[in-house]
Each structure stands twice: as structure tokens, then as C-alpha cells.
Backbone as a ProteinNet text record, in pm:
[ID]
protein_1_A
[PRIMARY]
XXXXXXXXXXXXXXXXXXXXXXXXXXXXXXXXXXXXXXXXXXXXXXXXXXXXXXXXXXXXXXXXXXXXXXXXXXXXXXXXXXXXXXXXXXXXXXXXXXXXXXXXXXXXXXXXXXXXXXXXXXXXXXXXX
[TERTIARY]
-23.1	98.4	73.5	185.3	206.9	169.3	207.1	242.8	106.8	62.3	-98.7	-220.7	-175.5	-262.2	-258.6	-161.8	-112.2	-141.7	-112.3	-209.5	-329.6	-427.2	-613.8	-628.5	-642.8	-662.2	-632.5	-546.2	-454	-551.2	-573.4	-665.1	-775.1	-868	-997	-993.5	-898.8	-927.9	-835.9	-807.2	-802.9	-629.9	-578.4	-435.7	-342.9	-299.2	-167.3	-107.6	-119	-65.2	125.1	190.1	337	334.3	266.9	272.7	237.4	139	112.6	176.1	271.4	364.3	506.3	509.9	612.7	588.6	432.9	477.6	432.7	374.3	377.5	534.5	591.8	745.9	818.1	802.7	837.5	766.5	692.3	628.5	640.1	676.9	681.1	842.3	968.1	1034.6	1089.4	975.3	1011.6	985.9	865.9	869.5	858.1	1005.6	1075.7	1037	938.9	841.4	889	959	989.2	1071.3	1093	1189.4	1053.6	949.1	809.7	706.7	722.1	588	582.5	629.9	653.4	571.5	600.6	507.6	356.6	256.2	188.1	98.3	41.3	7.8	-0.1	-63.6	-100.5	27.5	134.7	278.6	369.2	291.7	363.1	359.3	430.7	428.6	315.6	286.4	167.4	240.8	316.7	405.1	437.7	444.1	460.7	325.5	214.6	105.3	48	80	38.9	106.5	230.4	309.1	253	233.3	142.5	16.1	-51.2	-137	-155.1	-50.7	-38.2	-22.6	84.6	131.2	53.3	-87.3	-182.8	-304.7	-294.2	-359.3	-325.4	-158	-84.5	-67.3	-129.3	-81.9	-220.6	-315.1	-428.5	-358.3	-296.7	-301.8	-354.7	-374.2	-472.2	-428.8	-517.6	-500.9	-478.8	-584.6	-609.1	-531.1	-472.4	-476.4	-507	-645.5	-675.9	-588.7	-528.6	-436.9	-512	-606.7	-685.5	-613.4	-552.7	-474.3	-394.9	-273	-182.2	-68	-69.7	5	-25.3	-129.7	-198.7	-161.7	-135.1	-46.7	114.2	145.5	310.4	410.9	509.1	609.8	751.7	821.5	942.3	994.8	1085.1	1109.2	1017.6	924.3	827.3	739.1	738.7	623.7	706.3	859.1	962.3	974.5	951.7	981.2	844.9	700.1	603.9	539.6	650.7	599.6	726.8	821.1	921.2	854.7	791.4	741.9	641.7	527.9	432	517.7	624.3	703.9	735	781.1	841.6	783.9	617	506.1	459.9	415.2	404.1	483.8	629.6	743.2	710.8	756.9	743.1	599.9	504.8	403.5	297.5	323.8	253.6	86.1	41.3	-84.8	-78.2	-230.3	-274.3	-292	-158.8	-223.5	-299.2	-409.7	-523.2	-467.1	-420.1	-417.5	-505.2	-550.6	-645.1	-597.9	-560.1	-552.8	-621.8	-608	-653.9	-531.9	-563.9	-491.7	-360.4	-392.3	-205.4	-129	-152.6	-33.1	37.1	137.4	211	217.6	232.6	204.5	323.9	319.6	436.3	453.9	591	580.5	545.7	456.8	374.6	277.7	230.9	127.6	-7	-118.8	-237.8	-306.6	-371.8	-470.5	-599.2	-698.3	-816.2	-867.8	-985.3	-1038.6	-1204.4	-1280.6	-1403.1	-1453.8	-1564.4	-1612.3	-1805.8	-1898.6	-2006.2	-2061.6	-1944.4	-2006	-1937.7	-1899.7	-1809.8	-1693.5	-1631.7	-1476.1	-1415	-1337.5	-1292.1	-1095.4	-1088.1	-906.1	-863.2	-745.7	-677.8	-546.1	-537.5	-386.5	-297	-168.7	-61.7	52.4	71.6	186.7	357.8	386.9	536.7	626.6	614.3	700.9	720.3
1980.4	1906.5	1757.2	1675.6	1525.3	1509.9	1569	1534.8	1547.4	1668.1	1719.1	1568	1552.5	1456.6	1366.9	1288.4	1157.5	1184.7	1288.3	1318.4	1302	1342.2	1373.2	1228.1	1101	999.9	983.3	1009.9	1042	1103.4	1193.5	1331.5	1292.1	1230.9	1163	1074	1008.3	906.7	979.8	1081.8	1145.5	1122.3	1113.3	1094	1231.2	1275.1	1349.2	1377.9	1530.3	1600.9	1511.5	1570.9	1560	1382.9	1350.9	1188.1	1160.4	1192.7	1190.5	1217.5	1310.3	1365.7	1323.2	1209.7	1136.6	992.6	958.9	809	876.7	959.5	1017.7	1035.7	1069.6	1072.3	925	827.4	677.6	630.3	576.7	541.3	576.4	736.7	778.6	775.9	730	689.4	548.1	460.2	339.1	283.9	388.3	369.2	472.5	546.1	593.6	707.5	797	903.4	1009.4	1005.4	1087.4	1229.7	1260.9	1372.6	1476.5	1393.8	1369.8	1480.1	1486.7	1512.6	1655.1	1757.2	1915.4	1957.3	1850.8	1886.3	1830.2	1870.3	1864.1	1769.6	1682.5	1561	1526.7	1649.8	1675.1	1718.1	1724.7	1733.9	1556.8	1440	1325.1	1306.7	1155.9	1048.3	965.5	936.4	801.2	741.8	672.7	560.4	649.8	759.1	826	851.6	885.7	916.3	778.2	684.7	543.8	487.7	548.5	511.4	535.7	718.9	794.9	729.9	721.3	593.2	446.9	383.8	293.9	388.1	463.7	544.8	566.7	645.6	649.9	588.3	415.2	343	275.1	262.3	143.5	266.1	417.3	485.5	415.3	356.9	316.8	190.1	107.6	17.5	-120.6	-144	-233	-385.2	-485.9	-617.7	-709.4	-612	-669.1	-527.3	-533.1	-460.1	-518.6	-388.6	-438.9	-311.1	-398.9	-325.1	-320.4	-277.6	-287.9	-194.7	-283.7	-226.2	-153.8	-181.2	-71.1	-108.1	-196.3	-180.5	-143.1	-137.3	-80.2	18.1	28.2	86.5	106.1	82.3	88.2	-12	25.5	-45.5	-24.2	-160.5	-139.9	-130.5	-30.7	-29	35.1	125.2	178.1	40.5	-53.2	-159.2	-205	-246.3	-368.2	-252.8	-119.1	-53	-86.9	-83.4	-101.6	-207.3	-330.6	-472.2	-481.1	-444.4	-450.7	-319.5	-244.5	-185.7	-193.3	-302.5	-409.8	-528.7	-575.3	-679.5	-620.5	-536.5	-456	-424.4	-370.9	-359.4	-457.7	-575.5	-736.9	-781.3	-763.5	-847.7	-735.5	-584.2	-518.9	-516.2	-513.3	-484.8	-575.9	-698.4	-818.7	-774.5	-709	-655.1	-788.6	-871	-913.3	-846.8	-877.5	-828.9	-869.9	-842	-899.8	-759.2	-835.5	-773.3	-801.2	-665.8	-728.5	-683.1	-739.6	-730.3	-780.9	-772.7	-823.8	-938.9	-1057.3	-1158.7	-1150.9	-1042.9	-969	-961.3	-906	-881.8	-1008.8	-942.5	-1055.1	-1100.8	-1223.7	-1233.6	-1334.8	-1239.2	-1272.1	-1385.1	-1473.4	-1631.9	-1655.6	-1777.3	-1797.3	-1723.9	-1607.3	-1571.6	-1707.3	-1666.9	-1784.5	-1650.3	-1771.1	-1635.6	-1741	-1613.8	-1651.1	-1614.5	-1613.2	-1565.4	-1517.6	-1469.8	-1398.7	-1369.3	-1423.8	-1507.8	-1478.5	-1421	-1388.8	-1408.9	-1336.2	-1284.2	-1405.7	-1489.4	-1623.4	-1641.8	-1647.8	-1714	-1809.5	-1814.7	-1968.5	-1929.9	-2084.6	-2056.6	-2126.1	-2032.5	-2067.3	-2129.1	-2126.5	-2189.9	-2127.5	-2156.1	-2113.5	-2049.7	-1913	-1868.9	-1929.9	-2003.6	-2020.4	-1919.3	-1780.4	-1750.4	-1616.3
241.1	209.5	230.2	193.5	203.5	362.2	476.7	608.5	642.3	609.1	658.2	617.1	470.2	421.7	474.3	547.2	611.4	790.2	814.3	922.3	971.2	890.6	856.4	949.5	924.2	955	1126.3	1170.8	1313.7	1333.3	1268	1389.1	1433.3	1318.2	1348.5	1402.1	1437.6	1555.2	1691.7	1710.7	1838.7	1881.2	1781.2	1837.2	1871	1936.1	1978.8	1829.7	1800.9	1681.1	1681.6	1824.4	1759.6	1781.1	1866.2	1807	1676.5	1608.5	1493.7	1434.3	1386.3	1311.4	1330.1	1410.3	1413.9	1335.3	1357.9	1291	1163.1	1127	960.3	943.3	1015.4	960.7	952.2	1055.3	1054.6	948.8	924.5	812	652.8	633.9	521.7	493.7	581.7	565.8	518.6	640.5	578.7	431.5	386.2	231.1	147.1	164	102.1	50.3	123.2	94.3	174.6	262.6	423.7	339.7	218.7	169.1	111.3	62.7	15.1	93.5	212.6	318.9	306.7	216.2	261.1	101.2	-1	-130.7	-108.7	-188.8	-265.1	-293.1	-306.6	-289.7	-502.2	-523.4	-669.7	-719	-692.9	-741.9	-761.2	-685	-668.4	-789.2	-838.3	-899.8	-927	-967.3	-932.8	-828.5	-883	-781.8	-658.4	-622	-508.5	-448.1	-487.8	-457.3	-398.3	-546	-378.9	-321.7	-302.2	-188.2	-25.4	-56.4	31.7	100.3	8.7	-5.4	129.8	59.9	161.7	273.4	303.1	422.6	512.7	446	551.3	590.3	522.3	562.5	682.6	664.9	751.6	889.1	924	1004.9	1136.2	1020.6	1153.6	1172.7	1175.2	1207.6	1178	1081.9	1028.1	1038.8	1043.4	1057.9	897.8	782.7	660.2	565.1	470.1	344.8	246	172.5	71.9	-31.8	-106.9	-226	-347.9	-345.9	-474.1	-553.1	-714.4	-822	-774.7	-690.3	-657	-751.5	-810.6	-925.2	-1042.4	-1052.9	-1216.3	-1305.9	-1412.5	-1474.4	-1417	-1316.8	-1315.7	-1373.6	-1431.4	-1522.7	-1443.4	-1530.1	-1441.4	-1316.5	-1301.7	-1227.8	-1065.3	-1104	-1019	-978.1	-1045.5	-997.4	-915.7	-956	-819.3	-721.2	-744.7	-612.8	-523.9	-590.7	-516.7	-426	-517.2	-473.1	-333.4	-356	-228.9	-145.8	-128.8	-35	-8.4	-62	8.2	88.5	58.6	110.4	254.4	220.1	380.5	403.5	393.2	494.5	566.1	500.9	552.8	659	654.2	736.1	876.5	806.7	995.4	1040.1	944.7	1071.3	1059.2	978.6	1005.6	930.2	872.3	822.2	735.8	702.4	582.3	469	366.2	240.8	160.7	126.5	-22.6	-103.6	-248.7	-338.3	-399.5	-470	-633.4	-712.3	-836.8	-957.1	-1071.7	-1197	-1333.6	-1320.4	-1410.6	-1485.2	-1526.1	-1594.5	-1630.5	-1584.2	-1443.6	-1348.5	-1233.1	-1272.6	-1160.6	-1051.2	-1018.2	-897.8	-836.6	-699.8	-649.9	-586.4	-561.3	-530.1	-376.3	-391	-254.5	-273.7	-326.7	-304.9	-328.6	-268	-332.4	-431.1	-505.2	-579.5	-612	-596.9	-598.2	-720.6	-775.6	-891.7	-859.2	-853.2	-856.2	-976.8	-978.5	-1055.5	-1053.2	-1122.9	-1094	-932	-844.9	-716.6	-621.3	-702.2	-643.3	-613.7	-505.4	-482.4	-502.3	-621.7	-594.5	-623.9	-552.3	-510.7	-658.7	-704	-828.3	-825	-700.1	-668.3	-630	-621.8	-557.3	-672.6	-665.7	-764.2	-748.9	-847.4	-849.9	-881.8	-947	-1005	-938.2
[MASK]
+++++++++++++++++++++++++++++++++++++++++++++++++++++++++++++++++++++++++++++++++++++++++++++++++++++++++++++++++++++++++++++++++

């Protein structure tokens, strides 16, 4: 199931099952997955599957997220759900987000964006919009 999968990570680093199965429940609530944890993983959404996703990255704790294409292919309304539940990952638990994306996609205001470039970093500036 969703809970088991979001678990795996907890276990290998030695944490307490019903502790574990509590912040898999905090977490998969705060983004909006917590009804989620009893199906399937191969039954989600895309947009639910990397919701999950994030879920059990942010269960270690992390200092950096790398969001590589977590918007990719999503439209509409599934993308403003994804970008406000990167927003509300940022504000409560303070993680660095690096997104990557292609050119196409949007980018949210304040963000900086960089460009990579034959193995090179260079800063592209600051998004207004």
C-alpha cells in the first residue's frame, strides 16, 4: 500500500514502526494524500503518485529538495495543486527547494533560475511572474 511505501525509508534508517506510521500519516495529510495511504501506489494519479513522492522524501528530513520535473507533464489544475504543495513544504519545514525543469515551464515569482549549460552553471536571473 501507499502507507507501507512511505514507510520503507523510516525503516531503513531504524525508526519506531508506530512512530513511523504517524508522521506517514502527518505528512501525507499535509499534502493532501492522508485518504490515499490504504491504495495501491499503481492505482494513483500521476499528480498523486508524486505527491507520495515528495511524502517520502520530506519523511527523512532533508536540508535540500531536488524536484527534478515534478511538474512535467501536469496541466492545470493538478500543476497549481503541485506548486502550492511545494509552497507548503518550503514554509513548514524550511527544506531547500532546487527545482529542475525545461524552459517551458513556469516559474514561480522570486524564484532564481539558473541554466546548465555543457556541464556549466550559470545564473539566469530572477523570475517576475
Amino acid at each position: 500500500t501507499l502507507e507501507e511505501n512511505l514507510l520503507l525509508p523510516l525503516e531503513f534508517w531504524g525508526g519506531g514502526r508506530a512512530a513511523g506510521k504517524r508522521r506517514v500519516r502527518e505528512e501525507a495529510e499535509t499534502l493532501g494524500i492522508g485518504e490515499l495511504l490504504g491504495q495501491y501506489p499503481e492505482t494513483l494519479s500521476v499528480k498523486e503518485q508524486r505527491l507520495a513522492g515528495l511524502a517520502r522524501a520530506l519523511l527523512l528530513s532533508p536540508k535540500f529538495l531536488l524536484a527534478d520535473d515534478l511538474l512535467c507533464g501536469l496541466t492545470g489544475e493538478d500543476r497549481e495543486e503541485m506548486e502550492e504543495a511545494l509552497r507548503t513544504v518550503e514554509r513548514r519545514s524550511g527544506v531547500t527547494k532546487i527545482r529542475t525543469s525545461g524552459p517551458e515551464d513556469l516559474v514561480c515569482p522570486g524564484e532564481e533560475r539558473y541554466r546548465l549549460e555543457n556541464g556549466r552553471l550559470y545564473r539566469w536571473g530572477m523570475s517576475n511572474s
